[in-house]
Tab-separated table of C-alpha atoms and ligand atoms in Angstrom:
chain	number	residue	atom	x	y	z
A	1	MET	CA	39.878	171.200	130.974
A	2	PRO	CA	40.948	167.855	129.398
A	3	ALA	CA	39.689	169.132	126.020
A	4	LEU	CA	41.731	172.322	126.332
A	5	LEU	CA	44.784	170.299	127.336
A	6	ARG	CA	44.331	168.136	124.258
A	7	GLN	CA	44.111	171.205	122.021
A	8	LEU	CA	47.230	172.714	123.595
A	9	ALA	CA	49.091	169.407	123.273
A	10	GLY	CA	48.452	169.592	119.521
A	11	LEU	CA	50.756	172.627	119.396
A	12	GLY	CA	53.752	170.481	120.275
A	13	GLY	CA	55.107	173.029	122.727
A	14	CYS	CA	54.664	176.183	120.588
A	15	THR	CA	54.317	179.113	122.973
A	16	HIS	CA	53.224	181.788	120.459
A	17	PRO	CA	50.582	180.080	118.325
A	18	ILE	CA	48.559	181.901	115.684
A	19	ARG	CA	44.879	182.112	116.657
A	20	LEU	CA	42.369	181.692	113.857
A	21	ASP	CA	38.634	182.381	113.672
A	22	GLY	CA	36.531	180.455	111.193
A	23	HIS	CA	35.195	177.087	110.233
A	24	ARG	CA	36.008	173.939	108.308
A	25	THR	CA	33.424	171.515	106.926
A	26	GLU	CA	33.991	168.129	105.319
A	27	TYR	CA	31.298	166.726	103.036
A	28	THR	CA	30.901	163.375	101.290
A	29	VAL	CA	30.899	163.539	97.498
A	30	ASP	CA	29.203	161.043	95.217
A	31	THR	CA	32.019	160.056	92.854
A	32	ARG	CA	29.600	159.181	89.998
A	33	THR	CA	27.387	162.268	90.036
A	34	GLY	CA	29.775	164.690	91.727
A	35	GLU	CA	27.006	165.760	94.070
A	36	ILE	CA	27.754	166.921	97.569
A	37	GLY	CA	26.186	164.706	100.226
A	38	ASN	CA	26.312	164.582	103.998
A	39	VAL	CA	28.400	166.640	106.350
A	40	LEU	CA	31.108	164.315	107.669
A	41	HIS	CA	32.800	166.686	109.994
A	42	HIS	CA	32.173	170.255	111.041
A	43	LEU	CA	34.526	172.437	113.023
A	44	VAL	CA	33.773	175.965	114.252
A	45	SER	CA	36.559	177.831	116.028
A	46	SER	CA	34.240	179.296	118.662
A	47	SER	CA	33.322	175.812	119.826
A	48	LEU	CA	36.966	174.828	120.354
A	49	PRO	CA	38.223	174.742	123.964
A	50	ALA	CA	40.504	177.745	123.422
A	51	GLY	CA	37.819	179.599	121.478
A	52	HIS	CA	40.066	179.693	118.396
A	53	LEU	CA	41.885	177.287	116.169
A	54	LEU	CA	45.521	177.337	117.315
A	55	VAL	CA	48.295	176.907	114.757
A	56	ARG	CA	52.024	176.650	115.449
A	57	CYS	CA	53.932	179.934	114.961
A	58	ASN	CA	56.806	178.200	113.068
A	59	ASN	CA	59.267	180.844	114.286
A	60	ARG	CA	62.885	179.949	113.589
A	61	ARG	CA	64.378	181.675	116.602
A	62	ILE	CA	65.111	179.929	119.871
A	63	THR	CA	64.543	183.172	121.752
A	64	ARG	CA	61.040	183.490	120.279
A	65	CYS	CA	59.690	179.937	120.350
A	66	ALA	CA	61.901	177.099	121.536
A	67	ALA	CA	59.588	174.352	120.249
A	68	CYS	CA	59.158	175.746	116.728
A	69	ALA	CA	62.873	176.607	116.492
A	70	GLU	CA	63.607	172.988	117.357
A	71	VAL	CA	61.413	171.774	114.483
A	72	TYR	CA	63.201	174.208	112.190
A	73	ARG	CA	66.598	173.016	113.415
A	74	ARG	CA	65.680	169.373	112.765
A	75	ASP	CA	64.317	170.188	109.325
A	76	THR	CA	67.513	172.074	108.490
A	77	PHE	CA	69.564	169.120	109.720
A	78	HIS	CA	67.639	166.779	107.400
A	79	LEU	CA	67.888	169.236	104.518
A	80	ILE	CA	71.675	169.469	104.857
A	81	THR	CA	72.053	165.736	105.492
A	82	SER	CA	70.017	164.711	102.445
A	83	GLY	CA	72.283	166.877	100.298
A	84	LEU	CA	75.308	165.096	101.743
A	85	ARG	CA	74.278	161.465	101.881
A	86	GLY	CA	70.978	161.275	99.981
A	87	GLY	CA	67.452	160.618	101.156
A	88	LYS	CA	64.228	162.722	100.989
A	89	GLY	CA	64.218	162.369	97.225
A	90	VAL	CA	67.974	162.904	96.776
A	91	PRO	CA	69.906	159.867	95.435
A	92	GLU	CA	72.501	158.314	97.717
A	93	ARG	CA	75.180	158.790	95.094
A	94	VAL	CA	75.593	162.461	96.144
A	95	ALA	CA	77.792	161.056	98.929
A	96	ALA	CA	80.383	160.292	96.246
A	97	HIS	CA	80.317	163.829	94.766
A	98	PRO	CA	83.145	166.210	95.721
A	99	ARG	CA	81.936	168.216	98.752
A	100	VAL	CA	83.552	170.763	101.009
A	101	PHE	CA	82.574	172.743	104.080
A	102	ALA	CA	83.760	176.338	103.810
A	103	THR	CA	83.724	179.254	106.253
A	104	PHE	CA	83.829	182.806	104.884
A	105	THR	CA	84.836	185.466	107.382
A	106	PRO	CA	84.325	189.228	107.396
A	107	PRO	CA	87.258	191.658	107.194
A	108	GLY	CA	88.548	193.439	110.282
A	109	PHE	CA	86.926	196.609	111.647
A	110	GLY	CA	89.397	197.179	114.454
A	111	PRO	CA	91.048	195.038	117.166
A	112	VAL	CA	88.698	193.171	119.506
A	113	HIS	CA	89.226	191.224	122.729
A	114	ASN	CA	89.902	187.604	121.853
A	115	ARG	CA	91.291	184.263	123.010
A	116	PRO	CA	94.107	183.407	120.622
A	117	THR	CA	94.822	179.676	120.611
A	118	GLY	CA	98.369	178.414	120.487
A	119	PRO	CA	99.784	174.959	119.789
A	120	ALA	CA	97.862	171.948	121.190
A	121	GLY	CA	94.841	174.092	122.020
A	122	SER	CA	96.620	176.275	124.565
A	123	VAL	CA	95.116	179.719	125.116
A	124	ARG	CA	97.273	182.817	124.858
A	125	ARG	CA	96.819	186.301	126.205
A	126	CYS	CA	94.650	188.878	124.466
A	127	ARG	CA	96.252	192.070	123.160
A	128	CYS	CA	94.823	193.838	126.215
A	129	GLY	CA	97.046	191.642	128.392
A	130	ALA	CA	94.236	189.587	129.935
A	131	LEU	CA	93.709	185.858	129.625
A	132	HIS	CA	89.994	185.878	128.745
A	133	ASP	CA	87.671	183.198	129.999
A	134	GLN	CA	85.674	181.313	127.334
A	135	ASP	CA	82.447	183.103	128.238
A	136	ASP	CA	83.911	186.477	129.121
A	137	PRO	CA	81.376	189.035	127.829
A	138	ALA	CA	84.330	191.203	126.735
A	139	LEU	CA	85.157	188.730	123.936
A	140	GLY	CA	84.436	190.197	120.525
A	141	THR	CA	84.090	193.739	121.838
A	142	PRO	CA	86.536	196.407	120.586
A	143	LEU	CA	89.749	197.197	122.436
A	144	ASP	CA	89.010	200.814	121.633
A	145	PRO	CA	85.341	201.480	120.801
A	146	ASP	CA	86.201	205.006	119.648
A	147	THR	CA	88.380	203.797	116.794
A	148	TYR	CA	86.353	200.682	115.926
A	149	ASP	CA	84.850	201.068	112.444
A	150	TYR	CA	81.153	200.734	113.332
A	151	GLU	CA	80.039	202.228	110.034
A	152	ALA	CA	81.903	199.601	107.992
A	153	ALA	CA	80.809	196.835	110.391
A	154	VAL	CA	77.110	197.618	109.883
A	155	LEU	CA	77.505	198.161	106.137
A	156	TRP	CA	79.376	194.844	105.902
A	157	ASN	CA	76.331	193.061	107.335
A	158	ALA	CA	74.124	194.888	104.842
A	159	HIS	CA	76.321	193.776	101.926
A	160	ALA	CA	77.223	190.250	103.021
A	161	GLY	CA	74.307	188.734	101.055
A	162	PRO	CA	75.166	190.462	97.752
A	163	LEU	CA	78.836	189.538	98.280
A	164	TRP	CA	77.873	185.877	98.621
A	165	ARG	CA	75.890	186.095	95.354
A	166	ARG	CA	78.883	187.624	93.615
A	167	PHE	CA	81.088	184.862	95.022
A	168	SER	CA	78.762	182.121	93.762
A	169	ILE	CA	78.867	183.553	90.225
A	170	TYR	CA	82.674	183.713	90.355
A	171	LEU	CA	82.835	180.185	91.732
A	172	ARG	CA	81.092	178.718	88.672
A	173	ARG	CA	83.471	180.694	86.503
A	174	GLU	CA	86.543	179.461	88.414
A	175	VAL	CA	85.440	175.826	88.325
A	176	ALA	CA	84.743	176.078	84.575
A	177	LYS	CA	88.147	177.661	83.990
A	178	ARG	CA	89.906	174.790	85.805
A	179	ALA	CA	87.973	172.243	83.746
A	180	GLY	CA	88.972	174.037	80.540
A	181	LEU	CA	85.350	174.895	79.727
A	182	THR	CA	83.567	178.075	78.777
A	183	GLN	CA	80.818	179.090	81.197
A	184	ARG	CA	78.175	178.174	78.666
A	185	ALA	CA	79.656	174.712	78.047
A	186	PHE	CA	80.110	174.230	81.794
A	187	ARG	CA	76.362	173.933	82.357
A	188	GLU	CA	76.234	170.901	80.064
A	189	TYR	CA	78.760	169.036	82.213
A	190	ALA	CA	78.482	170.111	85.791
A	191	ARG	CA	76.659	172.170	88.377
A	192	VAL	CA	77.716	173.788	91.645
A	193	SER	CA	75.199	173.255	94.468
A	194	PHE	CA	75.362	174.759	97.926
A	195	ALA	CA	73.583	175.211	101.227
A	196	LYS	CA	74.737	178.001	103.481
A	197	VAL	CA	73.956	179.513	106.829
A	198	ALA	CA	74.696	183.001	108.143
A	199	GLU	CA	76.053	183.328	111.651
A	200	TYR	CA	76.996	186.314	113.801
A	201	GLN	CA	80.445	186.390	115.263
A	202	LYS	CA	80.755	187.707	118.807
A	203	ARG	CA	81.795	191.072	117.389
A	204	GLY	CA	78.432	191.236	115.577
A	205	ALA	CA	79.673	190.681	112.028
A	206	VAL	CA	77.916	188.141	109.816
A	207	HIS	CA	79.939	185.280	108.382
A	208	PHE	CA	78.897	182.282	106.322
A	209	HIS	CA	79.289	178.546	106.584
A	210	ALA	CA	78.508	176.610	103.434
A	211	VAL	CA	78.389	173.095	102.094
A	212	ILE	CA	79.474	173.313	98.457
A	213	ARG	CA	79.094	170.323	96.141
A	214	LEU	CA	80.017	169.551	92.550
A	215	ASP	CA	77.323	167.639	90.621
A	216	GLY	CA	76.627	166.473	87.100
A	217	PRO	CA	74.563	168.677	84.731
A	218	GLU	CA	71.214	167.759	86.363
A	219	GLY	CA	72.380	168.343	89.914
A	220	GLY	CA	72.467	165.597	92.532
A	221	ASP	CA	70.756	163.134	90.189
A	222	THR	CA	73.714	163.000	87.824
A	223	PRO	CA	77.303	161.978	88.530
A	224	PRO	CA	79.923	164.738	88.253
A	225	PRO	CA	82.517	164.588	85.450
A	226	ALA	CA	85.841	162.821	86.135
A	227	TRP	CA	87.738	166.144	86.499
A	228	ALA	CA	85.490	167.224	89.364
A	229	THR	CA	87.488	166.698	92.556
A	230	ALA	CA	87.379	168.216	96.025
A	231	GLU	CA	90.856	169.689	95.339
A	232	LEU	CA	89.696	171.457	92.179
A	233	LEU	CA	86.612	172.718	94.023
A	234	THR	CA	88.713	173.988	96.958
A	235	ASP	CA	91.102	175.775	94.646
A	236	ALA	CA	88.216	177.400	92.756
A	237	ILE	CA	86.536	178.493	96.024
A	238	ARG	CA	89.759	180.174	97.158
A	239	ALA	CA	90.129	182.032	93.882
A	240	ALA	CA	86.470	183.112	93.790
A	241	ALA	CA	86.409	184.222	97.441
A	242	THR	CA	89.556	186.300	96.938
A	243	ALA	CA	88.210	187.958	93.792
A	244	ALA	CA	84.640	188.631	94.961
A	245	ARG	CA	83.966	192.299	95.656
A	246	VAL	CA	80.861	194.416	96.072
A	247	ASP	CA	80.804	198.196	95.892
A	248	GLY	CA	79.039	199.764	98.828
A	249	PRO	CA	77.804	203.326	99.249
A	250	VAL	CA	79.861	206.475	99.535
A	251	VAL	CA	79.208	207.859	103.020
A	252	ASP	CA	80.426	211.394	103.707
A	253	GLY	CA	83.062	211.118	101.015
A	254	ARG	CA	84.228	207.645	102.042
A	255	ALA	CA	83.706	204.907	99.428
A	256	HIS	CA	82.972	201.484	100.909
A	257	THR	CA	83.955	198.266	99.142
A	258	PHE	CA	83.267	194.865	100.594
A	259	ALA	CA	85.276	191.663	100.297
A	260	PHE	CA	85.677	188.584	102.477
A	261	GLY	CA	88.389	188.570	105.128
A	262	ARG	CA	91.620	186.718	104.506
A	263	GLN	CA	90.727	183.860	106.846
A	264	LEU	CA	89.035	181.312	104.602
A	265	ASP	CA	88.649	177.766	105.847
A	266	VAL	CA	87.813	175.084	103.260
A	267	ARG	CA	87.641	171.458	104.342
A	268	THR	CA	86.718	168.321	102.427
A	269	ILE	CA	83.721	166.453	103.842
A	270	ARG	CA	84.173	162.703	104.236
A	271	SER	CA	81.391	160.146	104.299
A	272	ALA	CA	82.513	158.150	107.318
A	273	ASP	CA	80.670	158.874	110.537
A	274	PHE	CA	83.058	156.874	112.713
A	275	ASP	CA	86.628	157.908	112.169
A	276	GLY	CA	87.539	158.999	115.648
A	277	GLY	CA	86.898	162.673	114.970
A	278	GLN	CA	89.887	163.050	112.670
A	279	GLU	CA	87.882	163.955	109.605
A	280	LEU	CA	85.059	166.387	109.063
A	281	THR	CA	82.005	164.158	108.780
A	282	GLU	CA	78.626	164.684	107.112
A	283	ARG	CA	76.960	164.429	110.486
A	284	ALA	CA	79.138	167.065	112.105
A	285	VAL	CA	78.567	169.486	109.226
A	286	ALA	CA	74.783	169.040	109.217
A	287	ALA	CA	74.580	169.422	112.991
A	288	TYR	CA	76.711	172.551	112.884
A	289	ILE	CA	74.673	174.247	110.173
A	290	ALA	CA	71.359	173.275	111.779
A	291	LYS	CA	72.480	174.700	115.108
A	292	TYR	CA	73.204	178.122	113.665
A	293	ALA	CA	70.056	178.182	111.550
A	294	THR	CA	67.997	178.884	114.684
A	295	LYS	CA	70.058	181.799	115.936
A	296	GLY	CA	69.814	185.442	115.029
A	297	ALA	CA	71.698	188.566	116.017
A	298	GLU	CA	70.709	187.910	119.621
A	299	THR	CA	73.698	185.563	119.830
A	300	ALA	CA	75.859	188.654	119.393
A	301	THR	CA	73.663	191.255	121.056
A	302	GLY	CA	72.279	189.247	123.950
A	303	ALA	CA	68.563	189.860	123.805
A	304	LEU	CA	67.245	191.932	120.955
A	305	ASP	CA	65.325	189.648	118.577
A	306	ARG	CA	62.699	191.965	117.083
A	307	PRO	CA	62.689	195.283	115.194
A	308	LEU	CA	63.049	198.543	117.059
A	309	ARG	CA	60.278	201.083	116.623
A	310	PHE	CA	62.052	204.003	118.247
A	311	LEU	CA	65.678	204.589	119.056
A	312	ALA	CA	64.594	205.424	122.610
A	313	GLU	CA	63.812	201.721	123.143
A	314	LEU	CA	67.517	201.031	122.926
A	315	ALA	CA	68.134	202.642	126.331
A	316	GLN	CA	65.794	200.151	128.011
A	317	LEU	CA	67.417	197.056	126.546
A	318	ASP	CA	69.773	194.856	128.495
A	319	ILE	CA	72.456	194.556	125.810
A	320	SER	CA	76.174	195.227	125.622
A	321	ASP	CA	77.547	198.681	124.822
A	322	HIS	CA	79.048	197.205	121.662
A	323	ALA	CA	75.672	195.874	120.453
A	324	ARG	CA	74.051	199.186	121.374
A	325	ARG	CA	76.606	201.056	119.300
A	326	LEU	CA	76.140	198.752	116.291
A	327	ILE	CA	72.368	199.218	116.469
A	328	ARG	CA	72.677	202.973	116.909
A	329	THR	CA	74.993	203.134	113.878
A	330	ALA	CA	72.493	201.156	111.785
A	331	TRP	CA	69.702	203.461	112.970
A	332	THR	CA	71.674	206.614	112.151
A	333	LEU	CA	72.751	205.365	108.711
A	334	GLY	CA	69.150	204.281	108.158
A	335	ALA	CA	68.042	207.920	108.164
A	336	ARG	CA	70.056	208.647	104.996
A	337	LYS	CA	68.045	208.943	101.815
A	338	ASP	CA	70.877	207.453	99.733
A	339	LEU	CA	70.951	204.313	101.908
A	340	GLU	CA	67.174	203.826	101.860
A	341	HIS	CA	67.507	200.610	99.834
A	342	LEU	CA	69.459	198.971	102.681
A	343	ARG	CA	66.475	199.443	105.072
A	344	LEU	CA	68.884	199.798	107.960
A	345	ARG	CA	66.255	200.943	110.452
A	346	ALA	CA	63.997	197.962	109.842
A	347	TRP	CA	67.029	195.691	110.231
A	348	ALA	CA	68.872	197.568	112.976
A	349	HIS	CA	68.083	194.750	115.447
A	350	MET	CA	69.880	192.424	113.004
A	351	LEU	CA	72.846	194.817	112.982
A	352	GLY	CA	72.116	195.633	109.360
A	353	PHE	CA	71.886	192.112	107.935
A	354	ARG	CA	68.616	191.604	106.062
A	355	GLY	CA	69.374	188.339	104.299
A	356	HIS	CA	68.067	184.861	104.944
A	357	PHE	CA	69.679	182.765	107.602
A	358	SER	CA	69.861	179.604	105.625
A	359	THR	CA	69.704	179.467	101.876
A	360	LYS	CA	70.515	176.826	99.304
A	361	SER	CA	70.770	176.485	95.593
A	362	ARG	CA	67.730	174.860	93.934
A	363	ARG	CA	69.384	171.518	93.307
A	364	TYR	CA	71.141	171.062	96.637
A	365	SER	CA	68.461	168.855	98.224
A	366	THR	CA	64.864	168.944	99.358
A	367	THR	CA	63.247	172.134	100.719
A	368	LEU	CA	61.972	173.103	104.157
A	369	GLY	CA	58.552	173.531	102.530
A	370	ALA	CA	58.624	169.968	101.213
A	371	LEU	CA	59.501	168.656	104.669
A	372	ARG	CA	56.653	170.690	106.185
A	373	ASP	CA	54.205	169.470	103.513
A	374	ALA	CA	55.240	165.876	104.131
A	375	ARG	CA	54.538	166.331	107.823
A	376	ALA	CA	51.114	167.922	107.193
A	377	GLU	CA	50.292	165.174	104.681
A	378	TRP	CA	51.205	162.506	107.203
A	379	ARG	CA	49.000	164.108	109.858
A	380	ARG	CA	46.117	164.382	107.385
A	381	ALA	CA	46.517	160.723	106.403
A	382	GLN	CA	46.459	159.754	110.068
A	383	ALA	CA	43.334	161.796	110.674
A	384	LEU	CA	41.615	160.295	107.625
A	385	GLU	CA	42.552	156.821	108.722
A	386	ALA	CA	41.038	157.518	112.105
A	387	ALA	CA	37.871	158.865	110.522
A	388	GLU	CA	37.835	156.196	107.779
A	389	THR	CA	37.224	158.768	105.067
A	390	ASP	CA	38.641	158.724	101.574
A	391	PRO	CA	40.226	161.956	100.272
A	392	ASP	CA	38.803	161.232	96.799
A	393	THR	CA	35.254	161.204	98.065
A	394	THR	CA	35.326	164.157	100.437
A	395	LEU	CA	35.137	167.865	99.894
A	396	VAL	CA	36.565	170.332	102.376
A	397	LEU	CA	35.349	173.899	102.631
A	398	ALA	CA	37.183	176.118	105.064
A	399	HIS	CA	37.511	179.789	105.868
A	400	TRP	CA	39.899	181.181	108.462
A	401	VAL	CA	40.836	184.691	109.538
A	402	TYR	CA	43.641	185.848	111.803
A	403	ALA	CA	42.432	186.533	115.343
A	404	GLY	CA	45.687	187.096	117.189
A	405	THR	CA	48.841	185.471	118.521
A	406	GLY	CA	49.911	183.792	121.705
A	407	LEU	CA	48.298	182.006	124.607
A	408	THR	CA	46.224	183.457	127.438
A	409	ASP	CA	47.881	183.313	130.869
A	410	ALA	CA	45.714	180.344	131.827
A	411	GLU	CA	46.520	178.503	128.582
A	412	ALA	CA	50.232	179.195	128.994
A	413	TRP	CA	50.077	177.870	132.540
A	414	LEU	CA	48.280	174.720	131.367
A	415	ALA	CA	50.646	174.260	128.418
A	416	GLU	CA	53.563	174.267	130.824
A	417	THR	CA	52.127	171.288	132.666
A	418	LEU	CA	52.260	169.264	129.448
A	419	GLU	CA	55.131	166.920	128.735
A	420	PRO	CA	57.466	168.066	125.938
A	421	ALA	CA	56.474	166.735	122.535
A	422	PRO	CA	58.194	163.438	121.686
A	423	GLY	CA	61.137	164.130	119.432
A	424	THR	CA	62.443	162.322	116.410
A	425	GLU	CA	65.570	160.336	117.079
A	426	GLY	CA	68.713	159.750	115.112
A	427	GLU	CA	70.401	163.130	115.106
A	428	PRO	CA	72.692	164.951	117.480
A	429	THR	CA	71.114	167.633	119.655
A	430	HIS	CA	74.112	169.891	119.430
A	431	GLY	CA	77.089	170.223	117.143
B	1	ZN	ZN1	55.935	178.359	117.950
B	2	ZN	ZN1	91.243	191.491	125.857
């Protein structure tokens, strides 16, 4: 029992670990002759308390694995933060580069129940005449489901990713134009870096939040040119977002074209963390992005966080009629041969969106993989220190095969008795 508890504790709270069958052997190596010597350490999965080697699932979604989603959220926070104020291999001077936080909204698909805010944060009546409560499930659902444009809403989600790519190309062009440079010359002077996250609005449409930064030619390592200001960047973002368009399919004689909605919010990010909440701070931005990086369509649909296999499953799900209708529309459109490339059935549970939740340009900052590697490296170093072995004089041979996922009922029960894994400090838990 204590051995099993120790193995479960190593999962740091992961509730859907990957189970592996296999073995791992560490040998000493003679550094002069290169010959393999004694076995230092031998591990066989069948001799482990759980009968398998258990590895964290690393799922990003809170609804799937709270512990792994929390690790992902923290990593995302650090990734965004390092791109804003340096650290993790990014120089601190990036804090002086022009940076903005921008929100790109979808167009309208029909009136929905909302909570319009008036002056000084007062709440006004919805078009339906009601004064909706903040967590009224009606919020975001159509006033008239029969006239709501479900087809365009689902196709919007399917084209939001390509539209963002189009926007980012236009943005470089618009910045270059304002600097009086050709696009080719632009690359020798400056670079546009970004990190973005996709989020579902209550009505089930994807929108994007992005940190956009102007750097010198080598990215964050080089200072931006003197003309690069947050004002120029903001102006260029507005122009690029207005111009960006992606042609969608023609469905039953109706040609779809996708563009961002008119509501575009662009705000300059300031360095100060302590300005009484007047300015948009680095910390607030990073916390906000990290928070949404762990959420999927379930924030809009309620519960559905995995692909549907049959449409009949939809009837059993405890989701809103609006979510059901979006999913059904994606499923129906997914049957069309000409829309095959959108894979709408595989992504029906995501309401048609098949993009990545958080993406960044190469030079924005470090990567999630690098953060994960650093963590694994640290654990390995700790283990070696404990065993007093030298990585240069040991050889590791390992072979693992997938044996399943999850914990047995008994393991899950035991895991619940464990204290939550100690967290890392120095970051807000919500934004
Ligand atoms: Zn997990
Ligand atoms: Zn209403």
